[in-house]
XYZ file of C-alpha atoms in Angstrom:
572
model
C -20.314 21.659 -10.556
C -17.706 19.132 -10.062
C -17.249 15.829 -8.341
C -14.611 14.880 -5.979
C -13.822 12.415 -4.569
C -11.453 12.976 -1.041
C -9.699 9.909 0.604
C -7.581 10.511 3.739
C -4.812 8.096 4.440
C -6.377 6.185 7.312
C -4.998 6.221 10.797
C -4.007 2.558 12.086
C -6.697 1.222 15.462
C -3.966 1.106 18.005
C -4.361 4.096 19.874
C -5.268 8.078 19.640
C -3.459 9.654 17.164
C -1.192 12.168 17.761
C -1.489 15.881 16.123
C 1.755 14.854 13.561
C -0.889 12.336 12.001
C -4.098 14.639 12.277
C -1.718 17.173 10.097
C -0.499 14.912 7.730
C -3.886 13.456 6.386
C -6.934 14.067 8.199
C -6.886 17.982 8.402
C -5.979 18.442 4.870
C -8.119 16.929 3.531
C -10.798 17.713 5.792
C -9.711 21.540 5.012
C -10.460 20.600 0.787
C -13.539 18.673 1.369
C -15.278 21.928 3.392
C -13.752 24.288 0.577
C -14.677 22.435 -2.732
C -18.167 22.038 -0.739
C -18.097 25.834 -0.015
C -17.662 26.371 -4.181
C -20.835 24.279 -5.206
C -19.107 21.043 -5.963
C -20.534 17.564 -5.035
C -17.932 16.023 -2.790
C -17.643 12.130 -1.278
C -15.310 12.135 1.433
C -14.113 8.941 2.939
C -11.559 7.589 5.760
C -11.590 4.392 7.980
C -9.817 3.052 10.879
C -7.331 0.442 9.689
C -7.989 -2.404 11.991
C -5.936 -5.523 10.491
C -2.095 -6.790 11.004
C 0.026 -6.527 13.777
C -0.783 -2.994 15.367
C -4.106 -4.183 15.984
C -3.052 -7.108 17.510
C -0.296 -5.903 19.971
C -2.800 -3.249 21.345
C -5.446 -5.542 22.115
C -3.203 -7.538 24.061
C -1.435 -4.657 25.653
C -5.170 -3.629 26.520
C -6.301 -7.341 27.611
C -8.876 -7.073 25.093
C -9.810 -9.248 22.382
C -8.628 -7.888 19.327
C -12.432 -7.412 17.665
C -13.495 -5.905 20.838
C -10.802 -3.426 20.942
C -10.889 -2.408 16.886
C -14.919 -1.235 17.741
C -14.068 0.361 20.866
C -11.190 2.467 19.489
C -13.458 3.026 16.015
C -15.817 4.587 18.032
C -13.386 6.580 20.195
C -11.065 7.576 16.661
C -14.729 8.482 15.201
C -15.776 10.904 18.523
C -12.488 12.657 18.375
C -12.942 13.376 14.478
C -15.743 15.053 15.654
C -14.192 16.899 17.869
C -12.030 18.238 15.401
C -14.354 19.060 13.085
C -13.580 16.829 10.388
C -16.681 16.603 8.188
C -16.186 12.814 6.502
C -19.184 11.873 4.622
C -18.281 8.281 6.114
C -15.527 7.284 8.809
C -15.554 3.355 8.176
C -13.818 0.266 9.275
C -11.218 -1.864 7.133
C -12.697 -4.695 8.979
C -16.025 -4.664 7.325
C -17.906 -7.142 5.751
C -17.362 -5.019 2.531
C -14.078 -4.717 2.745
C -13.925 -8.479 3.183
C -15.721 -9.272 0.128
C -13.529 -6.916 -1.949
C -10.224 -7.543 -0.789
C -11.036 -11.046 -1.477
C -12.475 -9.939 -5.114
C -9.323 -7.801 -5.769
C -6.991 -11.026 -4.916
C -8.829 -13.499 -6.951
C -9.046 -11.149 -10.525
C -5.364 -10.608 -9.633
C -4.833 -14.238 -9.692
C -6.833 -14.991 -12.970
C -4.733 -12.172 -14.864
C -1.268 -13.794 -13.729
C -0.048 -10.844 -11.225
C 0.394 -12.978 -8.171
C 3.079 -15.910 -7.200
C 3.363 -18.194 -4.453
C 5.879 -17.850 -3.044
C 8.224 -20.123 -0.544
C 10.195 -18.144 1.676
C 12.352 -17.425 4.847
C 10.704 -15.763 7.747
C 11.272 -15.469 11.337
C 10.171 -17.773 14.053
C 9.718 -17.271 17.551
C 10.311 -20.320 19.885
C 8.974 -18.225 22.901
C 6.001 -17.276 21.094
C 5.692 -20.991 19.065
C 4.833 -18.863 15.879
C 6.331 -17.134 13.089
C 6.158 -13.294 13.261
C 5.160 -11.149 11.009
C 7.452 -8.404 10.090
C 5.957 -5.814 13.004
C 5.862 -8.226 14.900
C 9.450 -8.219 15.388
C 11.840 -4.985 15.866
C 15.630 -3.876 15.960
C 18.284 -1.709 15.054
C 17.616 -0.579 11.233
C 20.843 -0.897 8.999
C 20.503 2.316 6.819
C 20.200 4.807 10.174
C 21.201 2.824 13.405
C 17.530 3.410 14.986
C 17.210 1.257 17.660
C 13.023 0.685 17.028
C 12.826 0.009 13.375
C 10.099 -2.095 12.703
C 10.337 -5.316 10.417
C 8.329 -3.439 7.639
C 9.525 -0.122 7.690
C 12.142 1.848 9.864
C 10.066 4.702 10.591
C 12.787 7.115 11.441
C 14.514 7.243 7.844
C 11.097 5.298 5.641
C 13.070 2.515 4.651
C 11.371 -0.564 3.304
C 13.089 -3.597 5.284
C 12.238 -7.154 5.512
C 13.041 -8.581 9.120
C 15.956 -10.346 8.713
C 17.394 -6.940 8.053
C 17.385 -5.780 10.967
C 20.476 -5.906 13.461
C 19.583 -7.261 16.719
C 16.341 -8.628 16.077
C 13.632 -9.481 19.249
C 10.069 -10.108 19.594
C 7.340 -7.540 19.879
C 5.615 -9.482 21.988
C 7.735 -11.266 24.608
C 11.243 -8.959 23.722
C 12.683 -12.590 23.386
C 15.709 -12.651 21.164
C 15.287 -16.736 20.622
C 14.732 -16.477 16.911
C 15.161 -18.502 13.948
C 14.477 -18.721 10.363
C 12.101 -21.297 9.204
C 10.778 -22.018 5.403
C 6.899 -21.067 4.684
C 4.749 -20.210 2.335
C 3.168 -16.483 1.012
C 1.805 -14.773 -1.886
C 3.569 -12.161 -3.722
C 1.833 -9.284 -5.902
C 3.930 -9.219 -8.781
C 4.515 -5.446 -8.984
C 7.665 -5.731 -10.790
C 5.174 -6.832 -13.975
C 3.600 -3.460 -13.559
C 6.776 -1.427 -13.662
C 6.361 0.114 -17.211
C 2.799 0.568 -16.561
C 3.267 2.340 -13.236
C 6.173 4.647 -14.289
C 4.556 5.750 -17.614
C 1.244 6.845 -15.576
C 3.332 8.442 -12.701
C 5.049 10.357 -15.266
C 2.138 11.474 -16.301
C 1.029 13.235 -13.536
C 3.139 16.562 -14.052
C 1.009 18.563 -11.365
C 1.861 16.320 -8.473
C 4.173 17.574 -5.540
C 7.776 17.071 -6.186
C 7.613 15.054 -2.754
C 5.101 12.815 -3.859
C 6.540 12.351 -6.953
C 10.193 12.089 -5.555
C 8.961 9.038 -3.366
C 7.362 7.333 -6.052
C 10.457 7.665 -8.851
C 12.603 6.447 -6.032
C 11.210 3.446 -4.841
C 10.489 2.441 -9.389
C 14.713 3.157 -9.945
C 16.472 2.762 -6.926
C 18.503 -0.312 -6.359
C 17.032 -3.280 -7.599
C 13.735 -1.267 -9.058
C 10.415 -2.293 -7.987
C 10.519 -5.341 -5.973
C 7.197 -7.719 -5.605
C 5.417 -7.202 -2.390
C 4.239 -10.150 -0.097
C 0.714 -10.097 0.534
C -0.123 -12.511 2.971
C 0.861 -12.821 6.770
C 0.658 -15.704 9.463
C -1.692 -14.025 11.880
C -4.779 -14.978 13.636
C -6.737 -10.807 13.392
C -7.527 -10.086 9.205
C -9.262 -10.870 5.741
C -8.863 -14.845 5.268
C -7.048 -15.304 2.154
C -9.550 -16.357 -0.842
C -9.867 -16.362 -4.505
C -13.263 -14.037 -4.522
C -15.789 -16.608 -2.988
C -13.095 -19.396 -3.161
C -10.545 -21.106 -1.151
C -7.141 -20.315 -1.832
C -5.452 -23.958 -1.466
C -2.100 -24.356 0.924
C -2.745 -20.535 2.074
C -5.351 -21.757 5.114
C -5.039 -19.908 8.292
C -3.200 -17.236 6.814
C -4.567 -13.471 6.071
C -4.130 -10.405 3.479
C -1.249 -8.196 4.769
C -2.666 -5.368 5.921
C -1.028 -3.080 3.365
C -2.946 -5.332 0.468
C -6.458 -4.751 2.251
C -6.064 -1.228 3.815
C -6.227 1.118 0.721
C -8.852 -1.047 -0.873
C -11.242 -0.169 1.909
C -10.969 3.314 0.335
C -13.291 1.733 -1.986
C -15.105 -0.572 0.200
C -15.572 2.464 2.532
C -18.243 3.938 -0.086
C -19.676 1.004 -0.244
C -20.554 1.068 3.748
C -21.455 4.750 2.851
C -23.897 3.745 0.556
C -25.357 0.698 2.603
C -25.653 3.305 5.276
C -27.312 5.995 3.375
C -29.972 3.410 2.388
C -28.693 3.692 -1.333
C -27.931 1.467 -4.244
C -24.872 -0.300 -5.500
C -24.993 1.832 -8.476
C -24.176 5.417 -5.859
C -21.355 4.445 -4.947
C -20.066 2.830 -8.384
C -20.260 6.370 -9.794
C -17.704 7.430 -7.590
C -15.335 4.488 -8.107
C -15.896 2.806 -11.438
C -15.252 4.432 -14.984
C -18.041 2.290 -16.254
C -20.364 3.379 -14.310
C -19.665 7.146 -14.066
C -16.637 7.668 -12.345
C -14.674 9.317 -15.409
C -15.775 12.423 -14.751
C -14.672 12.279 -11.039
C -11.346 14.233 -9.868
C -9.646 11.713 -7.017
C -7.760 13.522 -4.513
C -5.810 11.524 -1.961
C -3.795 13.150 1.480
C -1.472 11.182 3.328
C 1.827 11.170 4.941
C 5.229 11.424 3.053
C 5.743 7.438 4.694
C 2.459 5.870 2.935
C 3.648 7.432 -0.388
C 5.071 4.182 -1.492
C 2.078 2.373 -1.191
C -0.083 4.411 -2.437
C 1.883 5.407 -5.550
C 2.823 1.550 -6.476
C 1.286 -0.632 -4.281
C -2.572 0.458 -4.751
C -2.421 1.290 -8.124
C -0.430 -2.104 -8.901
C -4.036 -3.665 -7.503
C -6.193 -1.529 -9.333
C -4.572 -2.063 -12.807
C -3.468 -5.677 -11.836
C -7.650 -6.642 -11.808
C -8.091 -5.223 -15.157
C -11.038 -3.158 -14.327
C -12.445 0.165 -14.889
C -11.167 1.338 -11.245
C -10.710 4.930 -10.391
C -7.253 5.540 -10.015
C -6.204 8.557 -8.077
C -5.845 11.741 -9.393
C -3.655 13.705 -7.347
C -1.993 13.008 -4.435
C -1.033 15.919 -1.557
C 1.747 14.107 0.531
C 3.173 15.864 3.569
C 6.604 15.882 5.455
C 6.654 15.143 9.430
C 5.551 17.550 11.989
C 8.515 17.375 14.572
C 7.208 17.937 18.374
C 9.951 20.457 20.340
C 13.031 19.056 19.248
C 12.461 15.309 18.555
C 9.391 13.555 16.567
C 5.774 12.821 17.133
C 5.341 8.935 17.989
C 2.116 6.724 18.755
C 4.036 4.277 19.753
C 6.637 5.672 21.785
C 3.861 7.577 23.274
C 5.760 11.469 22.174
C 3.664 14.619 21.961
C 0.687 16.131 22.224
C -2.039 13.560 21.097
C -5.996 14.628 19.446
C -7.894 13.827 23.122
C -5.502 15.887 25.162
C -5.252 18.813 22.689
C -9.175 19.016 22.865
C -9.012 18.875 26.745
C -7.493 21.980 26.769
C -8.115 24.148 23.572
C -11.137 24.348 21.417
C -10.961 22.756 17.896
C -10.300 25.892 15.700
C -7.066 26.859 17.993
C -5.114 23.820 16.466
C -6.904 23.729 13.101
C -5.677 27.029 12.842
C -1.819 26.648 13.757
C -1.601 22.864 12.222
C -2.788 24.318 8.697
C -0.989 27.211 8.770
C 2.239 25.658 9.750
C 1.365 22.816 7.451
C 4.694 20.579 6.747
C 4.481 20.705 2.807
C 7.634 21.612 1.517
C 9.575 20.444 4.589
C 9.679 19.021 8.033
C 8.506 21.700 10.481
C 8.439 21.623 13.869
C 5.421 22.011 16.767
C 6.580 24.629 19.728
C 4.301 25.719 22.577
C 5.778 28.827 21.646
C 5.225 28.814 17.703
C 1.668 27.908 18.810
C 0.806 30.538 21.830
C 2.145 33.064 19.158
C -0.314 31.838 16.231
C -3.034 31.828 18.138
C -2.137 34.990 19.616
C -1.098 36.943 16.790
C -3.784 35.634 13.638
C -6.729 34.595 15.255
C -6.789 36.836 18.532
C -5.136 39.933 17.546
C -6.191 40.038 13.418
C -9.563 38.517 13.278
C -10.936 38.082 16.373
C -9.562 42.010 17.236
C -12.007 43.235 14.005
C -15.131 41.613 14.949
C -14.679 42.832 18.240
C -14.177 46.395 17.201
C -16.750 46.454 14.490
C -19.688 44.806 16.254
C -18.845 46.873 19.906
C -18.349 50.114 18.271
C -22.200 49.731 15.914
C -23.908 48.618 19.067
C -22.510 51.870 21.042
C -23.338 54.475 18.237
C -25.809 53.022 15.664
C -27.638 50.154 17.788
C -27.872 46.294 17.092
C -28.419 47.148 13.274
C -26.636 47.473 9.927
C -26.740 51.039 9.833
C -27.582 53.072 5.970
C -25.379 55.571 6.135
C -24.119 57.281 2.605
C -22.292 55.513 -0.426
C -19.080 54.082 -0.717
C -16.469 56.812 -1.472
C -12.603 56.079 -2.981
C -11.297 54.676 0.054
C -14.035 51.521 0.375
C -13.723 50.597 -3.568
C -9.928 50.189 -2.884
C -10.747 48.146 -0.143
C -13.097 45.917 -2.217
C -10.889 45.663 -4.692
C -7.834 44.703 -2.761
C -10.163 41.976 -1.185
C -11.193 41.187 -4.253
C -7.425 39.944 -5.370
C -6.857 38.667 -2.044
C -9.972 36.129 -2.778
C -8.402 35.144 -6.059
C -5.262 34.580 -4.738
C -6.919 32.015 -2.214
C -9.024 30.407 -4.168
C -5.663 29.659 -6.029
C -3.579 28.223 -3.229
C -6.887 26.626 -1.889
C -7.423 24.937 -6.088
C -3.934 24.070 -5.889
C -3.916 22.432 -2.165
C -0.949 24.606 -1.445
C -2.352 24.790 2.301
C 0.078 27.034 4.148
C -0.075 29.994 0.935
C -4.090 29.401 1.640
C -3.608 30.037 5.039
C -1.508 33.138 4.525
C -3.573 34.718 1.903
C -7.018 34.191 4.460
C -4.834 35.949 7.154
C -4.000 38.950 4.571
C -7.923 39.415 4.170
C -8.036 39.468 7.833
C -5.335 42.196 7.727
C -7.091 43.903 4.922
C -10.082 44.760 7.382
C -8.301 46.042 10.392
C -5.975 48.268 8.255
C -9.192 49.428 7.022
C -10.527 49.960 9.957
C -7.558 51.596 11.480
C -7.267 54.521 8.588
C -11.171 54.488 8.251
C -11.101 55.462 12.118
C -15.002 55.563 12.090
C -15.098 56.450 15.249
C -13.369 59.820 14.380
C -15.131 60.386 11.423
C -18.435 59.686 13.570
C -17.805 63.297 15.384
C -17.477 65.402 11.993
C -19.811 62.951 9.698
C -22.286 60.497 11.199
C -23.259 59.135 7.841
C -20.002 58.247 6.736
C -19.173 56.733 9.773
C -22.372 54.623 9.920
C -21.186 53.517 6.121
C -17.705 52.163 6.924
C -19.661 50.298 9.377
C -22.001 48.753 6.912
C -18.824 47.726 5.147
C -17.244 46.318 8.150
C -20.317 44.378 9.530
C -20.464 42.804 5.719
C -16.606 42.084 5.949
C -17.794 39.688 8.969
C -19.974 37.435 7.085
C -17.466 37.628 4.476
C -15.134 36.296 6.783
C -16.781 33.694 8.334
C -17.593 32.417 4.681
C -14.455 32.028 3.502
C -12.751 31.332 6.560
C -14.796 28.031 7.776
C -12.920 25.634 5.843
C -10.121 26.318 8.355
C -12.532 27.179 11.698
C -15.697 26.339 11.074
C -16.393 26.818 14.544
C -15.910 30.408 14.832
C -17.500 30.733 11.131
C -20.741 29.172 12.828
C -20.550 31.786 15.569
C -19.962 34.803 13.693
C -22.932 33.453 11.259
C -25.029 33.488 14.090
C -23.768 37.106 15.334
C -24.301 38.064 11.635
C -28.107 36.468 12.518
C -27.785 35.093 8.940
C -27.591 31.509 7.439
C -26.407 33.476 3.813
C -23.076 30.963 3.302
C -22.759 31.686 -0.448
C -19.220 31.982 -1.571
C -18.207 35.642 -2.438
C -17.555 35.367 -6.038
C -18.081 38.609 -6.797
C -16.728 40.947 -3.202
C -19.092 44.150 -4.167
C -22.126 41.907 -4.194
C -21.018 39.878 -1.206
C -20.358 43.297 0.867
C -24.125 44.205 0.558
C -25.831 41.009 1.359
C -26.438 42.587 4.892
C -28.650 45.553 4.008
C -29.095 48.187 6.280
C -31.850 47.628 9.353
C -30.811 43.877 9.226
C -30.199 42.784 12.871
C -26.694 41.801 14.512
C -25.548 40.993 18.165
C -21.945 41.365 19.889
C -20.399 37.675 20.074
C -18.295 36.750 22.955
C -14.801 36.568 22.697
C -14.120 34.666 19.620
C -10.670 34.146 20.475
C -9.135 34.060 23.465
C -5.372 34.216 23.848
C -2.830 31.974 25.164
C -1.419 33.786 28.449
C 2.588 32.939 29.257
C 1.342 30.244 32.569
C -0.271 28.396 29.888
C 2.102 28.092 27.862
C 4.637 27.164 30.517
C 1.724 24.593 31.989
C 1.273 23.032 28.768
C 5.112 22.992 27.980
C 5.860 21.148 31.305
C 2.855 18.498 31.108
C 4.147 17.216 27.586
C 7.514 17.219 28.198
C 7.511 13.396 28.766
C 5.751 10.143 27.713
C 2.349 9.664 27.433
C 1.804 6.813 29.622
């Protein structure tokens, strides 16, 4: 058994995320964490709400709330649609706890001590409307390297630049659209990343097995230009961690906060800390996941995220982590994802563009979009969300492949043999081809599922699927039932086992339906089919089944041209 430990990148408080974010983080590694469960492995897996910096703080006033109010109303809302989706963290925490407080705090002060942060006096905007400086999302324009018109003062999110607001071309305020700006002299602390060049390229280099995107990101932001530039960790807001030494004032840095980008990945950590505190545990349980010293070396650290938080999560994070000069787990592997596009143009929160996590649950169960999201994964590439991509992959894998077979299988034993595994005689040539084929199919997703290559996973499950009805089809039991009853009854047996089977290996990507065809099955056996013979005769003959309702039901044409029309706008 083996121990991983499963962070998704995690979502930002202001607002329900859209399906482009649930595929690039969440789902993932929500589809691992069930799998490497599934195999016997002892898993920890961990995601948050990120509730400081500006996001935060534009919501709540968009929403006339105050900003703490509206962080633990949309936790709880963020949390109940997680749910919904079937995402099985171990702990869905807050980056505005009291432990991620104390260690964000920690982090900065052994930073300080070992000479890898700088004050720093610099330039930053001011808004004389607003009678404050802004912080860098705080303000937006047109970005220099693409011309897009919304690039924030951080980031242009339309080509992932890194940009520091006086960059931008056309600057205004995010809160009052006021172009009266100026520049004005203050004072921030820097992480000195550029000390931890050498260090960081020598350990990303390392890491041969990591995607070429991930990998890409990383090399790019070390050599490009300049090279690895030192990141400001402090902002001028009201909403965040105050900025101490550990338990300690941090002289001339009063009023200010840690940038949210300092704090955020840190509560991966702090995160298993509220685990623990919630689980009525010790200090030392959640150590073992996160500190080498205390048992942590023998944990494998698997991180999802988004092909924009790359950066930060490549150089930024791991600056922190070796900066403090502590036996920190440092991540392991890191699965980073392209964009999902939404019909023609992209996803955006805050442009309010697609289909978002509440209204895709208002109108399809949770397994549809599981389904279609993982299996049109965006590894290798940006790929694209149609109503039409999506009626035909519901349609064609889960409707017509799986959800056909169970239908036929279970229907067909009720009408000849009863509500019971029939006996029948032993396998001939046919069925041992069958197992074996399965048998390879299994291997080969087990492989893709090992490797986190999602979308080969997905295709290899569907294959299985495909194994069964073309089994069925050329069994044609219900031929053979009019010459030889016996054989019939033990193609059936076969078929009946395939189910379980199915919903076994299938319920990292719908555990829904795997529930349901468990409970048609009338079994809770949810061993993993190591060995497909075996696995074909757990359900011995005489053991009790009943007909499930529709598993899947498809996606008729007016739906599709409902669904197509409703999100063809702006959320409002």
């Amino acid at each position: 058994m083996s121990r991983i430990l499963i962070t998704s990148a995690i979502p930002y408080i202001n607002g329900i995320k859209h399906l482009g974010n649930l595929i690039g983080s969440q789902l993932p590694a929500d589809l691992y964490a069930r799998y490497m469960r599934a195999r016997g492995n002892e898993v920890l897996f961990l995601c948050a709400t990120d509730e400081h910096g500006t996001p935060a703080e534009l919501a709540a006033a968009k929403a006339g709330m105050p900003v703490a109010e509206y962080c633990t109303q949309m936790h709880r809302t963020q949390s109940k649609l997680a749910a919904g989706f079937r995402l099985s963290f171990d702990h869905f925490g807050r980056s505005s706890s009291p432990q991620n407080h104390r260690l964000t705090q920690y982090f900065a002060g052994k930073l300080a001590e070992n000479g890898f942060i700088e004050e720093v006096s610099e330039k930053q905007v001011y808004s004389n409307a607003d009678g404050r400086f802004l912080p860098d999302r705080y303000i937006e324009g047109t970005c220099p390297n693409c011309g897009y018109d919304k690039a924030r003062g951080d980031q242009c999110e339309n080509c992932t630049k890194q940009l520091d607001p006086t960059d931008l071309i056309d600057p205004r305020s995010a809160i009052s659209g006021s172009t009266e700006l100026e520049v004005r002299e203050t004072k921030h602390l820097y992480l000195r990343q550029s000390a931890m060049k050498d260090d960081l390229d020598a350990w990303i280099d390392s890491k041969t097995d990591w995607p070429v995107l991930t990998t890409s990101i990383a090399k790019k932001w070390l050599h490009d230009g300049d090279g690895l530039k030192d990141r400001g960790i402090t902002r001028d807001l009201n909403w965040g961690i105050p900025v101490k030494k550990g338990d300690e004032d941090w002289p001339g840095m009063e009023g200010k906060v840690f940038y949210v980008w300092f704090d955020a990945p840190i509560e991966y950590i702090a995160c298993a800390a509220e685990w623990a505190e919630a689980q009525g545990k010790e200090e030392s349980d959640w150590w073992r996941w996160w500190r080498t010293d205390a048992g942590a070396e023998d944990v494998r650290y698997v991180q999802f995220m988004g092909k924009d938080n790359v950066p930060f999560h490549t150089l930024s994070f791991p600056a922190t982590i070796m900066g403090s000069q502590e036996p920190w787990k440092l991540v392991d592997y890191i699965k980073s994802f392209n964009y999902l596009n939404y019909d023609g143009g992209q996803f955006s929160t805050s442009q309010g563009r697609g289909v978002f996590m509440d209204q895709a649950l208002e109108i399809m169960p949770a397994d549809y979009w599981r389904w279609w999201l993982l299996s049109n994964a965006p590894e290798t590439s940006d790929s694209e969300f149609t109503w039409e991509k999506f009626q035909a992959g519901v349609n064609k894998d889960l409707a017509d492949v799986l959800g056909n077979f169970v239908s036929r299988v279970t229907k067909f034993c009720r009408s000849k043999f009863g509500e019971e595994v029939p006996e029948g005689g032993a396998w001939g040539a046919h069925e041992k081809q069958v197992i074996f084929d399965l048998q390879n199919g299994l291997e080969a997703y087990q492989t893709h599922m090992d490797n986190i290559d999602v979308r080969k996973a997905a295709a290899a499950l569907r294959e299985m699927w495909v194994d069964g009805n073309a089994y069925l089809q050329e069994a044609a039991p219900w031929s053979t039932i009019k010459t030889d009853p016996q054989q019939a009854a033990m193609q059936i047996r076969l078929a009946l086992n395939l189910i379980r089977v199915y919903a076994v290996i299938s319920a990292p990507f719908i555990p829904d339906a795997s529930v349901k065809l468990l409970e048609a099955m009338r079994t809770d056996a949810t061993d993993w089919p190591d060995d497909m013979q075996t696995a074909l005769e757990a359900l011995e003959p005489g053991h009790g089944f009943v007909v499930p309702e529709t598993l899947f039901a498809k996606v008729l044409d007016e739906q599709r041209e409902e669904w197509a029309e409703k999100f063809s706008g702006i959320r409002t």
